[in-house]
Amino acid sequence: MNFRYICSALALSISLITACNSKKSEEKKAADARIRVKEDDKADSLLIAYNPAKGDKWIGDFVDNLHRKYAFNGNVLVAKDGKILYEKAVGWADYLHRDSLKIDSEFELASITKTFTGTAIMQLVEAGKLSLNDNVKKFFPNFPYEGITVKLLLTHRSGMMNYVYFIDDIWRKEKRNMKKGVTNQEVMNIIAERKPNPYVKPDNRFHYNNSNFMVLGAIIEKVTGQRYSQYMMEHIFKPAGMKHTHVYSTTEYEKIPVDVVGHDRNSWRYSVAQNFLDGPVGDKGIYSTVHDLVLYDKYLKNGRLLTKKSSDSSYVGRNKPVNGHFNYGYGWRMFDGEKMDKVVYHTGWWHGFRHIYVRDLNKNIIVIFLGNLTNGSLMHLDDLYKHLDMPIIRKGAYHGNGSLPGSDED
């Protein structure tokens, strides 16, 4: 009897040790997959190589017309199946000094930043450092709202007010320093102190606003003990070989060290100077290039930044579809439907910058327009999508109920 018992216990121990070693082996394999090797640089350089003589002439004519007729000013890139079909820098980086854009010019990505913040949150979920169901109060006990979770922030269902308007009003009324950047933690402290009224109750409806991802930025800093800029560089930019991508905040830089200036109100006269609102990050604050966004797409797809399970989860619509096809997941806008392409994308609009970053996951197409003259030029891309045999990524092109007033702004 004792012999049988000893044998059973020994077998159980061996089984547990084997399972433990197997789990450690899987974790090590996943960690190793996120480490860059020499071959990555060579593969990346081939991915972003482009010969203008072989560029898609139709797309070239389309972009020239968009610039001439609709005043698009910025950088463009279209790629398919790992090959750049067309790229071009169009117009001025800074009209006042007559500096021309270059293809490697870094643009403030505005709300495209939210896709990076969502990616970082999902990395932390994978690492077991937080849960989608964690309440904000777990990280910030003085947070004044009940029932707001990480998941509700990711999907714009928190019901919070937009902190941008809220603190802008305070700064103006109280004549505070408009140049010195304010940190995410300082915004969290002001929200805790002033307790502004929320827009709606948590999980009531989709209400797009920057507060959600500013709070997520604060959570990333709290959980990791790193600045948002440090975490992004270490866990996303470097692993993906994004050598021209940075987080720039006016809390860390007196002057943002890039040459591309945002121009507002469809006029070169209104070049936008950075101010205290360029301090908070997570909702905005990442600067990048069209080539680095191609690399971002690559390393999201090949599993280096996130597991397939996490990526797939991020690309599931978590709200009621707008016009039948448009939705929002974990930091990504999306277009999908029965027998239709799965497209994930994000737009951006901040301080004179206006962008769209589109990834057709089925056809392996990337469309990037980064603009620094705010106007309606990016509403005229329908023919380009048709040329690429893609869905038209514009809500007005489809029938159905539109989004609620104020619920879908950048």
Short mmCIF file of N, CA, C and O in Angstrom, two decimals, residues 252-314:
data_model
loop_
_atom_site.label_atom_id
_atom_site.label_comp_id
_atom_site.label_asym_id
_atom_site.label_seq_id
_atom_site.Cartn_x
_atom_site.Cartn_y
_atom_site.Cartn_z
N GLU A 252 8.05 67.07 -20.35
CA GLU A 252 9.43 66.59 -20.46
C GLU A 252 10.28 67.48 -21.38
O GLU A 252 11.51 67.45 -21.30
N TYR A 253 9.63 68.21 -22.26
CA TYR A 253 10.34 69.06 -23.22
C TYR A 253 9.74 70.46 -23.22
O TYR A 253 8.52 70.60 -23.36
N GLU A 254 10.60 71.45 -23.07
CA GLU A 254 10.11 72.83 -23.14
C GLU A 254 9.61 73.12 -24.55
O GLU A 254 8.61 73.80 -24.74
N LYS A 255 10.33 72.57 -25.55
CA LYS A 255 9.89 72.67 -26.95
C LYS A 255 9.97 71.27 -27.56
O LYS A 255 11.01 70.61 -27.45
N ILE A 256 8.87 70.84 -28.15
CA ILE A 256 8.85 69.51 -28.77
C ILE A 256 9.89 69.49 -29.90
O ILE A 256 9.85 70.32 -30.81
N PRO A 257 10.85 68.53 -29.87
CA PRO A 257 11.98 68.56 -30.82
C PRO A 257 11.69 67.94 -32.19
O PRO A 257 12.40 67.06 -32.66
N VAL A 258 10.62 68.40 -32.84
CA VAL A 258 10.36 67.99 -34.22
C VAL A 258 10.06 69.23 -35.06
O VAL A 258 9.71 70.29 -34.53
N ASP A 259 10.20 69.08 -36.37
CA ASP A 259 10.10 70.23 -37.27
C ASP A 259 8.73 70.41 -37.91
O ASP A 259 8.48 71.42 -38.56
N VAL A 260 7.84 69.43 -37.73
CA VAL A 260 6.52 69.52 -38.37
C VAL A 260 5.58 70.30 -37.45
O VAL A 260 5.35 69.91 -36.30
N VAL A 261 5.02 71.37 -37.98
CA VAL A 261 4.12 72.24 -37.22
C VAL A 261 2.69 72.01 -37.68
O VAL A 261 2.42 71.91 -38.88
N GLY A 262 1.76 71.92 -36.73
CA GLY A 262 0.35 71.80 -37.08
C GLY A 262 -0.23 73.15 -37.43
O GLY A 262 0.07 74.16 -36.78
N HIS A 263 -1.08 73.18 -38.47
CA HIS A 263 -1.73 74.42 -38.91
C HIS A 263 -3.23 74.21 -38.87
O HIS A 263 -3.75 73.27 -39.47
N ASP A 264 -3.92 75.09 -38.18
CA ASP A 264 -5.34 74.90 -37.88
C ASP A 264 -6.24 75.76 -38.76
O ASP A 264 -5.79 76.66 -39.45
N ARG A 265 -7.54 75.47 -38.69
CA ARG A 265 -8.60 76.27 -39.33
C ARG A 265 -8.42 76.40 -40.84
O ARG A 265 -8.75 77.42 -41.42
N ASN A 266 -7.82 75.38 -41.46
CA ASN A 266 -7.63 75.38 -42.91
C ASN A 266 -6.90 76.64 -43.38
O ASN A 266 -7.18 77.18 -44.45
N SER A 267 -5.95 77.10 -42.56
CA SER A 267 -5.23 78.31 -42.93
C SER A 267 -3.78 78.23 -42.45
O SER A 267 -3.51 77.82 -41.33
N TRP A 268 -2.86 78.64 -43.33
CA TRP A 268 -1.45 78.65 -42.95
C TRP A 268 -1.16 79.70 -41.89
O TRP A 268 -0.12 79.66 -41.23
N ARG A 269 -2.08 80.63 -41.70
CA ARG A 269 -1.85 81.71 -40.71
C ARG A 269 -1.89 81.18 -39.28
O ARG A 269 -1.31 81.76 -38.38
N TYR A 270 -2.58 80.05 -39.07
CA TYR A 270 -2.77 79.54 -37.72
C TYR A 270 -1.84 78.35 -37.44
O TYR A 270 -2.26 77.21 -37.48
N SER A 271 -0.57 78.65 -37.23
CA SER A 271 0.35 77.58 -36.81
C SER A 271 0.18 77.43 -35.30
O SER A 271 0.16 78.41 -34.56
N VAL A 272 0.04 76.19 -34.86
CA VAL A 272 -0.34 75.92 -33.47
C VAL A 272 0.89 75.70 -32.60
O VAL A 272 1.69 74.79 -32.86
N ALA A 273 1.04 76.51 -31.56
CA ALA A 273 2.14 76.35 -30.61
C ALA A 273 1.73 75.35 -29.53
O ALA A 273 0.57 75.31 -29.11
N GLN A 274 2.71 74.53 -29.10
CA GLN A 274 2.40 73.58 -28.02
C GLN A 274 2.11 74.34 -26.73
O GLN A 274 2.68 75.40 -26.48
N ASN A 275 1.24 73.77 -25.89
CA ASN A 275 0.94 74.39 -24.60
C ASN A 275 0.73 73.33 -23.52
O ASN A 275 1.11 72.17 -23.71
N PHE A 276 0.12 73.70 -22.42
CA PHE A 276 -0.06 72.78 -21.29
C PHE A 276 -0.87 71.54 -21.65
O PHE A 276 -0.71 70.47 -21.07
N LEU A 277 -1.74 71.65 -22.66
CA LEU A 277 -2.56 70.51 -23.08
C LEU A 277 -1.76 69.46 -23.85
O LEU A 277 -2.25 68.35 -24.10
N ASP A 278 -0.53 69.81 -24.25
CA ASP A 278 0.35 68.83 -24.89
C ASP A 278 1.17 68.09 -23.85
O ASP A 278 2.11 67.37 -24.19
N GLY A 279 0.80 68.24 -22.58
CA GLY A 279 1.47 67.52 -21.50
C GLY A 279 0.94 66.11 -21.30
O GLY A 279 1.70 65.14 -21.33
N PRO A 280 -0.39 65.95 -21.10
CA PRO A 280 -0.94 64.60 -20.90
C PRO A 280 -0.72 63.72 -22.12
O PRO A 280 -0.78 64.19 -23.27
N VAL A 281 -0.47 62.44 -21.89
CA VAL A 281 -0.21 61.50 -22.98
C VAL A 281 -1.10 60.26 -22.81
O VAL A 281 -1.73 60.07 -21.79
N GLY A 282 -1.12 59.46 -23.85
CA GLY A 282 -1.96 58.25 -23.84
C GLY A 282 -3.12 58.40 -24.79
O GLY A 282 -3.47 57.49 -25.54
N ASP A 283 -3.74 59.58 -24.77
CA ASP A 283 -4.78 59.92 -25.72
C ASP A 283 -4.16 60.53 -26.97
O ASP A 283 -4.77 60.57 -28.04
N LYS A 284 -2.96 61.02 -26.86
CA LYS A 284 -2.16 61.65 -27.91
C LYS A 284 -0.72 61.65 -27.42
O LYS A 284 -0.43 61.00 -26.43
N GLY A 285 0.17 62.35 -28.11
CA GLY A 285 1.53 62.52 -27.59
C GLY A 285 2.60 61.68 -28.26
O GLY A 285 3.78 61.90 -28.04
N ILE A 286 2.21 60.71 -29.10
CA ILE A 286 3.21 59.94 -29.84
C ILE A 286 3.45 60.60 -31.19
O ILE A 286 2.51 61.00 -31.88
N TYR A 287 4.72 60.74 -31.54
CA TYR A 287 5.14 61.30 -32.83
C TYR A 287 5.78 60.19 -33.64
O TYR A 287 6.58 59.41 -33.13
N SER A 288 5.43 60.11 -34.94
CA SER A 288 5.96 59.02 -35.75
C SER A 288 5.98 59.39 -37.23
O SER A 288 5.58 60.48 -37.62
N THR A 289 6.44 58.44 -38.04
CA THR A 289 6.56 58.61 -39.48
C THR A 289 5.72 57.57 -40.20
O THR A 289 5.31 56.56 -39.61
N VAL A 290 5.52 57.76 -41.50
CA VAL A 290 4.74 56.78 -42.27
C VAL A 290 5.46 55.43 -42.31
O VAL A 290 4.82 54.38 -42.23
N HIS A 291 6.79 55.44 -42.40
CA HIS A 291 7.53 54.18 -42.45
C HIS A 291 7.43 53.42 -41.13
O HIS A 291 7.26 52.18 -41.11
N ASP A 292 7.52 54.14 -40.01
CA ASP A 292 7.42 53.47 -38.71
C ASP A 292 6.03 52.88 -38.49
O ASP A 292 5.88 51.86 -37.81
N LEU A 293 5.01 53.50 -39.06
CA LEU A 293 3.66 52.94 -38.94
C LEU A 293 3.51 51.66 -39.76
O LEU A 293 2.70 50.79 -39.43
N VAL A 294 4.30 51.52 -40.82
CA VAL A 294 4.34 50.26 -41.57
C VAL A 294 4.96 49.17 -40.69
O VAL A 294 4.47 48.03 -40.65
N LEU A 295 6.03 49.52 -39.97
CA LEU A 295 6.67 48.56 -39.07
C LEU A 295 5.75 48.19 -37.91
O LEU A 295 5.71 47.02 -37.48
N TYR A 296 5.02 49.14 -37.41
CA TYR A 296 4.04 48.89 -36.34
C TYR A 296 3.03 47.84 -36.79
O TYR A 296 2.73 46.88 -36.07
N ASP A 297 2.52 48.00 -38.01
CA ASP A 297 1.59 47.03 -38.58
C ASP A 297 2.23 45.65 -38.65
O ASP A 297 1.63 44.64 -38.27
N LYS A 298 3.47 45.58 -39.10
CA LYS A 298 4.18 44.29 -39.24
C LYS A 298 4.28 43.56 -37.91
O LYS A 298 3.96 42.37 -37.82
N TYR A 299 4.71 44.28 -36.88
CA TYR A 299 4.99 43.61 -35.61
C TYR A 299 3.73 43.39 -34.77
O TYR A 299 3.74 42.58 -33.84
N LEU A 300 2.65 44.07 -35.12
CA LEU A 300 1.36 43.71 -34.54
C LEU A 300 0.88 42.39 -35.15
O LEU A 300 0.32 41.53 -34.47
N LYS A 301 1.12 42.23 -36.46
CA LYS A 301 0.64 41.04 -37.16
C LYS A 301 1.46 39.79 -36.84
O LYS A 301 0.93 38.69 -36.80
N ASN A 302 2.78 39.96 -36.63
CA ASN A 302 3.60 38.76 -36.45
C ASN A 302 3.71 38.31 -35.00
O ASN A 302 4.43 37.36 -34.69
N GLY A 303 2.99 38.98 -34.10
CA GLY A 303 2.92 38.51 -32.72
C GLY A 303 4.00 39.01 -31.80
O GLY A 303 4.06 38.61 -30.63
N ARG A 304 4.88 39.87 -32.27
CA ARG A 304 5.95 40.36 -31.39
C ARG A 304 5.40 41.29 -30.30
O ARG A 304 5.86 41.24 -29.16
N LEU A 305 4.45 42.12 -30.65
CA LEU A 305 3.94 43.09 -29.68
C LEU A 305 2.81 42.50 -28.84
O LEU A 305 2.69 42.83 -27.65
N LEU A 306 1.97 41.68 -29.45
CA LEU A 306 0.85 41.06 -28.75
C LEU A 306 0.63 39.65 -29.28
O LEU A 306 0.92 39.37 -30.46
N THR A 307 0.08 38.78 -28.46
CA THR A 307 -0.32 37.46 -28.96
C THR A 307 -1.50 37.63 -29.90
O THR A 307 -2.20 38.65 -29.86
N LYS A 308 -1.71 36.64 -30.74
CA LYS A 308 -2.85 36.68 -31.67
C LYS A 308 -4.17 36.79 -30.90
O LYS A 308 -5.08 37.52 -31.31
N LYS A 309 -4.25 36.10 -29.77
CA LYS A 309 -5.46 36.14 -28.95
C LYS A 309 -5.75 37.57 -28.49
O LYS A 309 -6.90 38.04 -28.57
N SER A 310 -4.73 38.28 -28.04
CA SER A 310 -4.92 39.67 -27.58
C SER A 310 -5.28 40.60 -28.73
O SER A 310 -6.15 41.46 -28.60
N SER A 311 -4.58 40.41 -29.86
CA SER A 311 -4.87 41.25 -31.03
C SER A 311 -6.30 41.04 -31.50
O SER A 311 -7.04 41.99 -31.74
N ASP A 312 -6.69 39.77 -31.64
CA ASP A 312 -8.05 39.46 -32.09
C ASP A 312 -9.08 40.07 -31.15
O ASP A 312 -10.11 40.59 -31.59
N SER A 313 -8.80 40.01 -29.86
CA SER A 313 -9.72 40.58 -28.87
C SER A 313 -9.81 42.10 -29.02
O SER A 313 -10.89 42.69 -28.88
N SER A 314 -8.69 42.73 -29.36
CA SER A 314 -8.67 44.19 -29.54
C SER A 314 -9.49 44.62 -30.75
O SER A 314 -10.00 45.74 -30.79
#
